[in-house]
Coordinates of N, CA and C in Angstrom, one line a residue:
Chain E
X1 N 13.1 16.6 4.4 CA 11.8 16.8 4.9 C 10.9 15.6 4.6
X2 N 10.3 15.0 5.6 CA 9.5 13.8 5.4 C 8.2 14.2 4.9
X3 N 7.7 13.5 3.8 CA 6.5 13.9 3.1 C 5.3 13.5 3.9
X4 N 5.3 12.2 4.3 CA 4.2 11.7 5.1 C 4.8 11.2 6.4
X5 N 4.5 11.8 7.5 CA 5.1 11.3 8.8 C 4.0 10.9 9.7
X6 N 4.3 9.8 10.4 CA 3.3 9.2 11.4 C 4.0 8.9 12.7
X7 N 3.3 9.1 13.8 CA 3.8 8.8 15.1 C 2.8 8.2 16.0
X8 N 3.2 7.3 16.9 CA 4.6 6.8 17.0 C 4.9 5.7 16.0
X9 N 6.2 5.4 15.9 CA 6.6 4.3 15.0 C 6.4 3.0 15.6
X10 N 6.5 2.9 17.0 CA 6.3 1.7 17.7 C 5.4 1.9 18.8
X11 N 4.5 1.0 19.1 CA 3.5 1.1 20.1 C 3.3 -0.3 20.7
X12 N 3.6 -0.5 22.0 CA 3.3 -1.8 22.6 C 2.4 -1.5 23.8
X13 N 1.2 -2.2 23.8 CA 0.2 -1.9 24.8 C -0.6 -3.1 25.2
X14 N -1.3 -3.0 26.3 CA -2.1 -4.1 26.8 C -3.5 -4.2 26.1
X15 N -4.1 -5.3 26.1 CA -5.4 -5.5 25.6 C -6.4 -4.6 26.4
X16 N -7.3 -4.0 25.7 CA -8.3 -3.2 26.4 C -8.0 -1.7 26.5
X17 N -6.7 -1.4 26.2 CA -6.3 0.0 26.3 C -6.8 0.8 25.0
X18 N -6.7 2.1 25.1 CA -7.1 3.0 23.9 C -5.8 3.7 23.5
X19 N -5.6 3.7 22.2 CA -4.4 4.4 21.7 C -4.7 5.1 20.4
X20 N -3.8 6.1 20.1 CA -3.9 6.9 18.9 C -2.6 6.9 18.1
X21 N -2.8 7.0 16.8 CA -1.7 7.2 15.9 C -2.0 8.4 15.1
X22 N -0.9 9.3 14.9 CA -1.1 10.5 14.2 C -0.4 10.5 12.9
X23 N -0.9 11.2 11.9 CA -0.3 11.3 10.6 C -0.4 12.7 10.0
X24 N 0.6 13.1 9.4 CA 0.7 14.4 8.8 C 1.4 14.3 7.4
X25 N 0.8 15.1 6.4 CA 1.5 15.1 5.1 C 1.7 16.5 4.7
X26 N 2.9 16.8 4.1 CA 3.2 18.2 3.7 C 3.4 18.3 2.2
X27 N 2.6 17.4 1.5 CA 2.7 17.3 0.1 C 1.5 18.2 -0.6
X28 N 0.7 18.7 0.2 CA -0.5 19.4 -0.3 C -1.5 18.6 -0.9
X29 N -1.5 17.2 -0.6 CA -2.5 16.3 -1.2 C -3.9 16.5 -0.6
X30 N -4.9 16.1 -1.4 CA -6.3 16.2 -0.8 C -6.7 15.0 -0.1
X31 N -6.1 13.8 -0.5 CA -6.7 12.6 0.0 C -5.6 11.9 0.9
X32 N -6.1 11.4 2.0 CA -5.3 10.6 2.9 C -6.0 9.3 3.3
X33 N -5.2 8.3 3.7 CA -5.6 7.0 3.9 C -5.0 6.4 5.2
X34 N -5.7 5.4 5.7 CA -5.1 4.4 6.6 C -5.2 3.0 6.0
X35 N -4.0 2.4 6.0 CA -4.0 1.0 5.6 C -3.5 0.1 6.8
X36 N -3.9 -1.1 6.8 CA -3.4 -2.1 7.9 C -2.7 -3.2 7.1
X37 N -1.5 -3.5 7.6 CA -0.7 -4.6 7.1 C -0.5 -5.6 8.2
X38 N -1.2 -6.8 7.9 CA -1.1 -7.8 9.0 C 0.1 -8.7 8.9
X39 N 0.1 -9.7 9.7 CA 1.3 -10.6 9.7 C 1.6 -11.3 8.4
X40 N 0.6 -11.4 7.6 CA 0.7 -12.1 6.3 C 1.1 -11.1 5.2
X41 N 1.4 -9.8 5.7 CA 1.9 -8.8 4.8 C 0.9 -8.2 3.8
X42 N -0.4 -8.6 4.0 CA -1.5 -8.0 3.1 C -1.8 -6.6 3.5
X43 N -1.8 -5.7 2.6 CA -2.1 -4.3 2.8 C -3.6 -4.1 2.5
X44 N -4.4 -3.7 3.5 CA -5.8 -3.6 3.4 C -6.2 -2.2 3.7
X45 N -7.0 -1.5 2.9 CA -7.4 -0.2 3.2 C -8.4 -0.2 4.3
X46 N -8.3 0.8 5.2 CA -9.3 0.9 6.3 C -10.2 2.2 6.0
X47 N -9.6 3.3 5.9 CA -10.3 4.5 5.7 C -9.6 5.4 4.6
X48 N -10.4 6.3 4.0 CA -9.9 7.3 3.1 C -10.7 8.6 3.4
X49 N -9.9 9.7 3.4 CA -10.5 11.0 3.6 C -10.1 11.9 2.4
X50 N -11.0 12.7 1.9 CA -10.7 13.6 0.9 C -11.1 15.0 1.4
X51 N -10.1 15.8 1.6 CA -10.3 17.2 2.1 C -11.2 17.2 3.4
X52 N -10.8 16.4 4.3 CA -11.4 16.2 5.6 C -12.7 15.4 5.6
X53 N -13.2 15.0 4.5 CA -14.4 14.3 4.4 C -14.2 12.8 4.2
X54 N -14.9 12.0 5.0 CA -14.7 10.5 4.9 C -15.3 10.0 3.6
X55 N -14.5 9.3 2.8 CA -15.0 8.8 1.5 C -15.0 7.3 1.4
X56 N -14.1 6.7 2.2 CA -14.0 5.2 2.2 C -14.0 4.8 3.6
X57 N -14.9 3.9 4.0 CA -14.9 3.3 5.3 C -15.1 1.8 5.1
X58 N -14.0 1.0 5.0 CA -14.1 -0.4 4.8 C -14.7 -1.1 6.0
X59 N -14.9 -2.3 5.9 CA -15.5 -3.1 7.1 C -14.5 -3.1 8.2
X60 N -14.6 -2.1 9.0 CA -13.6 -1.9 10.2 C -14.5 -1.8 11.4
X61 N -14.1 -2.5 12.5 CA -14.8 -2.4 13.8 C -15.0 -0.9 14.2
X62 N -16.1 -0.6 14.9 CA -16.4 0.7 15.4 C -15.3 1.2 16.4
X63 N -14.5 0.3 16.9 CA -13.5 0.7 17.8 C -12.4 1.6 17.2
X64 N -12.4 1.5 15.8 CA -11.4 2.3 15.1 C -12.1 3.6 14.6
X65 N -11.6 4.8 15.0 CA -12.2 6.0 14.6 C -11.2 7.0 14.1
X66 N -11.3 7.3 12.8 CA -10.4 8.2 12.2 C -10.9 9.7 12.5
X67 N -9.9 10.6 12.4 CA -10.3 12.0 12.6 C -9.4 12.8 11.7
X68 N -10.0 13.7 10.9 CA -9.2 14.6 10.0 C -9.5 16.0 10.4
X69 N -8.7 16.7 11.2 CA -8.9 18.1 11.6 C -8.7 19.0 10.4
X70 N -7.8 18.7 9.5 CA -7.6 19.4 8.2 C -7.0 18.5 7.2
X71 N -6.9 18.9 6.0 CA -6.6 18.0 4.9 C -5.1 17.5 5.0
X72 N -4.3 18.1 5.9 CA -2.9 17.6 6.0 C -2.8 16.6 7.2
X73 N -3.8 16.4 7.9 CA -3.7 15.5 9.1 C -4.8 14.4 9.0
X74 N -4.5 13.2 9.4 CA -5.4 12.2 9.5 C -5.0 11.3 10.7
X75 N -5.7 11.3 11.8 CA -5.3 10.5 13.0 C -6.2 9.3 13.1
X76 N -5.7 8.3 13.8 CA -6.5 7.1 14.0 C -6.5 6.7 15.5
X77 N -7.7 6.7 16.0 CA -7.9 6.3 17.4 C -8.5 4.9 17.5
X78 N -7.9 4.1 18.4 CA -8.4 2.7 18.5 C -8.8 2.5 20.0
X79 N -10.0 2.1 20.2 CA -10.5 1.9 21.6 C -10.5 0.4 21.8
X80 N -10.4 0.0 23.1 CA -10.5 -1.3 23.6 C -9.7 -2.3 22.7
X81 N -8.4 -2.1 22.7 CA -7.5 -2.8 21.8 C -7.6 -4.3 22.0
X82 N -7.5 -5.1 20.9 CA -7.6 -6.6 20.9 C -6.3 -7.1 20.3
X83 N -6.0 -8.4 20.6 CA -4.8 -9.0 20.1 C -4.7 -8.9 18.6
X84 N -5.9 -9.1 18.0 CA -5.9 -9.1 16.5 C -5.7 -7.7 15.9
X85 N -5.6 -6.7 16.7 CA -5.2 -5.4 16.2 C -3.8 -5.2 16.0
X86 N -3.0 -6.2 16.4 CA -1.5 -6.1 16.2 C -1.2 -6.2 14.7
X87 N -0.5 -5.1 14.3 CA -0.2 -5.0 12.8 C 0.6 -3.8 12.6
X88 N 1.0 -3.5 11.4 CA 1.6 -2.3 11.0 C 0.6 -1.4 10.4
X89 N 0.4 -0.2 10.9 CA -0.6 0.7 10.3 C 0.1 1.8 9.5
X90 N -0.2 1.9 8.2 CA 0.4 2.8 7.3 C -0.6 3.9 7.0
X91 N -0.1 5.2 7.1 CA -0.8 6.3 6.6 C -0.3 6.6 5.2
X92 N -1.1 7.1 4.3 CA -0.7 7.4 3.0 C -1.5 8.6 2.5
X93 N -1.0 9.3 1.4 CA -1.7 10.4 0.8 C -1.6 10.3 -0.7
X94 N -2.5 10.9 -1.4 CA -2.5 10.9 -2.8 C -3.1 12.3 -3.3
X95 N -2.8 12.7 -4.5 CA -3.2 14.0 -4.9 C -4.7 14.3 -4.7
X96 N -5.6 13.3 -5.1 CA -7.0 13.6 -4.9 C -7.9 12.6 -5.6
X97 N -9.2 12.7 -5.4 CA -10.1 11.7 -6.0 C -10.2 11.7 -7.5
X98 N -9.9 12.8 -8.1 CA -9.9 12.9 -9.5 C -8.6 12.7 -10.2
X99 N -7.6 12.3 -9.4 CA -6.3 12.1 -9.9 C -5.9 10.7 -9.5
X100 N -5.4 9.9 -10.5 CA -5.0 8.6 -10.2 C -3.5 8.5 -10.0
X101 N -3.0 9.5 -9.4 CA -1.6 9.5 -9.1 C -1.2 8.5 -8.0
X102 N 0.1 8.4 -7.7 CA 0.6 7.4 -6.8 C 0.2 7.7 -5.4
X103 N 0.4 6.7 -4.6 CA 0.3 6.8 -3.1 C 1.6 7.0 -2.5
X104 N 1.7 7.9 -1.5 CA 2.9 8.2 -0.8 C 2.6 7.7 0.7
X105 N 3.5 6.8 1.1 CA 3.3 6.2 2.4 C 4.2 6.8 3.5
X106 N 3.6 6.8 4.7 CA 4.5 7.1 5.9 C 5.3 5.8 6.2
X107 N 6.1 5.9 7.2 CA 7.0 4.8 7.6 C 6.3 3.7 8.3
X108 N 5.1 3.9 8.7 CA 4.4 2.8 9.4 C 4.5 3.0 10.9
X109 N 3.4 2.5 11.6 CA 3.4 2.5 13.0 C 3.1 1.0 13.4
X110 N 4.1 0.4 14.1 CA 4.0 -1.0 14.4 C 3.3 -1.1 15.8
X111 N 2.1 -1.7 15.8 CA 1.3 -1.8 17.0 C 1.4 -3.3 17.5
X112 N 1.7 -3.5 18.7 CA 1.7 -4.8 19.3 C 0.8 -4.8 20.5
X113 N -0.2 -5.6 20.5 CA -1.1 -5.7 21.6 C -0.8 -7.0 22.4
X114 N -0.6 -6.8 23.7 CA -0.2 -8.0 24.5 C -1.4 -8.5 25.4
Chain J
X1 N -14.1 -13.0 -4.6 CA -12.9 -12.9 -5.4 C -12.2 -11.6 -5.0
X2 N -10.8 -11.7 -4.8 CA -10.1 -10.6 -4.5 C -10.0 -9.6 -5.7
X3 N -9.8 -8.3 -5.3 CA -9.7 -7.3 -6.4 C -8.4 -7.5 -7.2
X4 N -7.3 -7.9 -6.5 CA -6.0 -8.0 -7.2 C -5.4 -9.3 -6.7
X5 N -4.9 -10.2 -7.6 CA -4.3 -11.4 -7.2 C -2.9 -11.5 -7.8
X6 N -2.0 -11.9 -6.9 CA -0.7 -12.2 -7.4 C -0.1 -13.4 -6.7
X7 N 0.8 -14.1 -7.4 CA 1.6 -15.2 -6.9 C 2.5 -14.7 -5.8
X8 N 2.3 -15.2 -4.6 CA 3.2 -14.7 -3.5 C 4.6 -15.2 -3.5
X9 N 4.9 -16.2 -4.4 CA 6.3 -16.7 -4.4 C 6.6 -17.6 -3.3
X10 N 7.8 -17.6 -2.7 CA 8.9 -16.7 -3.0 C 9.6 -17.1 -4.3
X11 N 10.2 -16.1 -4.9 CA 11.1 -16.3 -6.1 C 12.5 -16.2 -5.6
X12 N 13.3 -17.2 -5.7 CA 14.7 -17.1 -5.4 C 15.5 -17.3 -6.7
X13 N 16.2 -16.2 -7.1 CA 16.9 -16.3 -8.4 C 18.4 -15.9 -8.2
X14 N 19.2 -16.4 -9.1 CA 20.6 -16.0 -9.0 C 20.8 -14.6 -9.6
X15 N 21.9 -13.9 -9.1 CA 22.2 -12.6 -9.7 C 22.3 -12.7 -11.2
X16 N 21.8 -11.7 -11.9 CA 21.9 -11.7 -13.4 C 20.7 -12.4 -14.1
X17 N 19.9 -13.0 -13.3 CA 18.7 -13.7 -13.9 C 17.7 -12.7 -14.3
X18 N 16.8 -13.2 -15.2 CA 15.6 -12.4 -15.5 C 14.4 -13.1 -14.8
X19 N 13.6 -12.3 -14.2 CA 12.4 -12.8 -13.5 C 11.2 -12.0 -13.8
X20 N 10.1 -12.7 -13.9 CA 8.8 -12.0 -14.2 C 7.7 -12.3 -13.2
X21 N 7.0 -11.2 -12.8 CA 5.9 -11.4 -11.9 C 4.6 -11.0 -12.6
X22 N 3.5 -11.7 -12.2 CA 2.2 -11.5 -12.9 C 1.2 -11.1 -11.8
X23 N 0.2 -10.5 -12.3 CA -0.9 -10.0 -11.4 C -2.2 -9.9 -12.3
X24 N -3.3 -10.3 -11.7 CA -4.6 -10.2 -12.4 C -5.5 -9.3 -11.5
X25 N -6.4 -8.6 -12.1 CA -7.3 -7.7 -11.4 C -8.8 -8.0 -11.9
X26 N -9.7 -7.8 -11.0 CA -11.1 -8.3 -11.2 C -12.0 -7.2 -11.9
X27 N -11.7 -5.9 -11.6 CA -12.6 -4.9 -12.1 C -12.1 -4.4 -13.5
X28 N -12.9 -4.7 -14.5 CA -12.5 -4.4 -15.9 C -12.5 -2.9 -16.1
X29 N -13.1 -2.1 -15.3 CA -13.2 -0.7 -15.4 C -12.0 0.0 -14.8
X30 N -11.1 -0.7 -14.2 CA -9.9 -0.1 -13.5 C -9.2 0.8 -14.4
X31 N -8.7 1.9 -13.8 CA -8.1 3.0 -14.6 C -6.6 3.1 -14.5
X32 N -6.0 2.8 -13.4 CA -4.6 3.0 -13.3 C -4.0 1.9 -12.5
X33 N -2.7 1.6 -12.8 CA -2.0 0.4 -12.4 C -0.6 0.8 -12.0
X34 N -0.1 0.1 -11.0 CA 1.2 0.4 -10.5 C 1.9 -0.8 -10.0
X35 N 3.2 -0.8 -10.0 CA 4.0 -1.7 -9.2 C 4.7 -0.9 -8.1
X36 N 4.6 -1.5 -6.9 CA 5.3 -0.9 -5.7 C 6.3 -1.9 -5.2
X37 N 7.3 -1.4 -4.6 CA 8.3 -2.3 -3.9 C 8.3 -2.0 -2.4
X38 N 8.3 -3.1 -1.7 CA 8.4 -2.9 -0.2 C 9.6 -3.8 0.3
X39 N 10.5 -3.1 0.9 CA 11.6 -3.7 1.6 C 11.2 -4.1 3.0
X40 N 12.0 -5.1 3.6 CA 11.6 -5.6 4.9 C 11.5 -4.5 5.9
X41 N 10.3 -4.5 6.6 CA 10.1 -3.5 7.7 C 10.1 -2.1 7.2
X42 N 9.8 -1.9 5.9 CA 9.7 -0.5 5.4 C 8.4 -0.3 4.8
X43 N 8.1 1.0 4.4 CA 6.9 1.3 3.7 C 7.0 1.0 2.2
X44 N 5.8 0.7 1.6 CA 5.8 0.5 0.1 C 6.2 1.8 -0.6
X45 N 7.0 1.7 -1.7 CA 7.3 2.8 -2.5 C 7.1 2.5 -3.9
X46 N 6.7 3.5 -4.7 CA 6.4 3.3 -6.1 C 7.6 2.9 -6.8
X47 N 7.5 1.8 -7.6 CA 8.5 1.4 -8.5 C 8.3 2.0 -9.9
X48 N 7.1 1.7 -10.4 CA 6.7 2.3 -11.6 C 5.2 2.2 -11.9
X49 N 4.7 3.2 -12.6 CA 3.3 3.1 -13.1 C 3.3 2.2 -14.3
X50 N 2.1 1.7 -14.6 CA 2.0 0.8 -15.8 C 1.1 1.4 -16.8
X51 N 1.6 1.6 -18.0 CA 0.8 2.3 -19.0 C 0.3 1.3 -20.0
X52 N -0.7 1.7 -20.7 CA -1.4 0.7 -21.7 C -0.5 0.2 -22.7
X53 N 0.5 1.0 -23.1 CA 1.4 0.6 -24.2 C 2.6 -0.1 -23.7
X54 N 2.6 -0.3 -22.4 CA 3.8 -0.9 -21.8 C 4.9 0.2 -21.6
X55 N 5.7 0.0 -20.6 CA 6.8 1.0 -20.3 C 8.0 0.3 -19.7
X56 N 9.1 1.0 -19.9 CA 10.4 0.4 -19.4 C 11.1 1.5 -18.6
X57 N 11.8 1.0 -17.5 CA 12.6 2.0 -16.7 C 13.9 1.2 -16.4
X58 N 14.9 1.4 -17.2 CA 16.1 0.7 -17.0 C 15.9 -0.8 -17.1
X59 N 16.2 -1.6 -16.1 CA 16.1 -3.0 -16.1 C 14.6 -3.5 -15.9
X60 N 13.7 -2.6 -15.7 CA 12.4 -3.0 -15.3 C 11.4 -2.7 -16.5
X61 N 10.6 -3.7 -16.8 CA 9.6 -3.5 -17.9 C 8.2 -3.9 -17.3
X62 N 7.2 -3.0 -17.5 CA 5.9 -3.3 -17.1 C 5.0 -3.4 -18.3
X63 N 4.0 -4.3 -18.2 CA 3.1 -4.5 -19.3 C 1.7 -4.6 -18.8
X64 N 0.7 -4.1 -19.6 CA -0.7 -4.2 -19.2 C -1.5 -4.8 -20.3
X65 N -2.3 -5.8 -20.0 CA -3.2 -6.4 -21.0 C -4.6 -6.3 -20.5
X66 N -5.3 -5.3 -21.0 CA -6.6 -5.0 -20.5 C -7.6 -6.1 -20.8
X67 N -7.5 -6.7 -22.0 CA -8.4 -7.7 -22.4 C -8.4 -8.9 -21.4
X68 N -7.2 -9.2 -20.9 CA -7.0 -10.4 -20.0 C -7.0 -9.9 -18.5
X69 N -7.0 -8.6 -18.3 CA -7.0 -8.0 -17.0 C -5.8 -8.5 -16.2
X70 N -4.6 -8.2 -16.8 CA -3.4 -8.9 -16.4 C -2.3 -7.8 -16.5
X71 N -1.4 -7.8 -15.5 CA -0.3 -6.9 -15.4 C 1.0 -7.7 -15.1
X72 N 2.1 -7.3 -15.7 CA 3.3 -8.0 -15.5 C 4.4 -7.0 -15.2
X73 N 5.4 -7.6 -14.5 CA 6.7 -6.8 -14.3 C 7.8 -7.8 -14.6
X74 N 8.7 -7.3 -15.4 CA 9.9 -8.1 -15.8 C 11.1 -7.4 -15.3
X75 N 12.0 -8.1 -14.6 CA 13.2 -7.6 -14.1 C 14.4 -8.3 -14.8
X76 N 15.2 -7.5 -15.5 CA 16.3 -8.2 -16.2 C 17.6 -7.9 -15.4
X77 N 18.6 -8.8 -15.6 CA 19.9 -8.7 -14.9 C 19.7 -8.4 -13.4
X78 N 19.1 -9.3 -12.7 CA 18.7 -9.1 -11.3 C 20.0 -8.8 -10.5
X79 N 19.8 -7.8 -9.6 CA 20.9 -7.4 -8.6 C 20.5 -7.9 -7.2
X80 N 21.4 -8.0 -6.3 CA 21.1 -8.3 -4.9 C 20.2 -7.3 -4.3
X81 N 20.3 -6.1 -4.7 CA 19.5 -5.0 -4.2 C 18.0 -5.0 -4.7
X82 N 17.8 -5.9 -5.6 CA 16.4 -6.1 -6.1 C 15.5 -6.9 -5.1
X83 N 16.2 -7.6 -4.2 CA 15.5 -8.4 -3.2 C 14.5 -7.6 -2.4
X84 N 13.2 -7.9 -2.5 CA 12.2 -7.2 -1.8 C 10.8 -7.9 -2.1
X85 N 9.8 -7.3 -1.7 CA 8.4 -7.7 -2.0 C 7.9 -6.8 -3.0
X86 N 7.3 -7.3 -4.1 CA 6.8 -6.5 -5.2 C 5.2 -6.5 -5.2
X87 N 4.6 -5.4 -5.1 CA 3.2 -5.3 -4.9 C 2.5 -4.7 -6.1
X88 N 1.5 -5.4 -6.6 CA 0.7 -5.0 -7.7 C -0.4 -4.1 -7.2
X89 N -0.6 -3.0 -7.8 CA -1.6 -2.0 -7.2 C -2.6 -1.6 -8.3
X90 N -3.8 -1.6 -8.1 CA -4.8 -1.2 -9.1 C -5.7 -0.1 -8.5
X91 N -6.0 0.9 -9.3 CA -6.9 2.0 -8.8 C -8.2 1.9 -9.7
X92 N -9.3 1.5 -9.2 CA -10.5 1.4 -10.0 C -11.2 2.7 -10.3
X93 N -10.6 3.8 -9.7 CA -11.1 5.2 -9.9 C -12.5 5.3 -9.5
X94 N -12.9 4.6 -8.4 CA -14.2 4.8 -7.8 C -13.9 5.2 -6.3
X95 N -13.9 6.5 -6.1 CA -13.5 7.0 -4.7 C -12.0 6.9 -4.5
X96 N -11.3 6.7 -5.6 CA -9.8 6.8 -5.5 C -9.3 5.8 -4.5
X97 N -9.8 4.6 -4.6 CA -9.3 3.5 -3.7 C -8.3 2.7 -4.4
X98 N -7.1 2.5 -3.8 CA -6.1 1.7 -4.3 C -6.1 0.3 -3.7
X99 N -6.2 -0.7 -4.6 CA -6.2 -2.1 -4.1 C -4.9 -2.7 -4.3
X100 N -4.4 -3.4 -3.3 CA -3.1 -4.0 -3.3 C -3.2 -5.5 -3.5
X101 N -2.3 -6.1 -4.3 CA -2.1 -7.6 -4.2 C -1.4 -8.0 -3.0
X102 N -1.3 -9.3 -2.8 CA -0.6 -9.7 -1.6 C 0.9 -9.6 -1.6
X103 N 1.4 -9.3 -2.8 CA 2.9 -9.1 -2.9 C 3.6 -10.4 -3.3
X104 N 4.6 -10.2 -4.1 CA 5.5 -11.4 -4.5 C 6.9 -11.1 -3.9
X105 N 7.3 -12.1 -3.2 CA 8.6 -12.0 -2.6 C 9.8 -12.4 -3.5
X106 N 10.8 -11.6 -3.7 CA 11.9 -11.9 -4.5 C 13.2 -11.9 -3.7
X107 N 14.0 -12.9 -3.8 CA 15.3 -12.9 -3.2 C 16.3 -13.2 -4.3
X108 N 17.3 -12.3 -4.5 CA 18.3 -12.5 -5.5 C 19.6 -13.0 -4.7
X109 N 20.0 -14.2 -5.2 CA 21.1 -14.9 -4.5 C 22.4 -14.7 -5.2
X110 N 23.5 -14.4 -4.4 CA 24.8 -14.2 -5.1 C 25.3 -15.4 -5.8

């Protein structure tokens, strides 16, 4: 059973399109995240939700909109895709804001914008 | 200044060698520390947590120096399977945000 699963794994699309990536965790964690890993392999946090509430919103363009329908799901919608959005997007979860436990990652969604 | 800094390497070592990675963090109030391992085209996975007194897991030893804001990972008797990128991770415990270093690339050569 995959603990953190995200779909799709691969996404190739044209500039200007809108796309979504979905994430689900079955660990019962309260906190979920989106991270972006660029071509230089640096992992940068984008958003964090705790029990459906946005708690971290790093400097990310408004074209990126996360949505958490419940604490087990955190989706990422991207409008008007740009070349610079090409990266691997990782979803992750952790037990909660009052717990400094480890992060569990999904397998990543590799986005290529042409 | 970045929250977490590490030497990106690459480190190329022969099998059986001992290799050490270092990492510094900027927030002196940081609460928890980890080493993650990331294989090529895979997700990061926890290698070990880092405790104040230092801790060991088989061939891996992690150390924390709060005064110098410095974390280290020592790998003894390197195996080919240790080839990966090692990520230093710090949780400042403000909003439960995990900060990642840029990673250190290790290749173990036969």
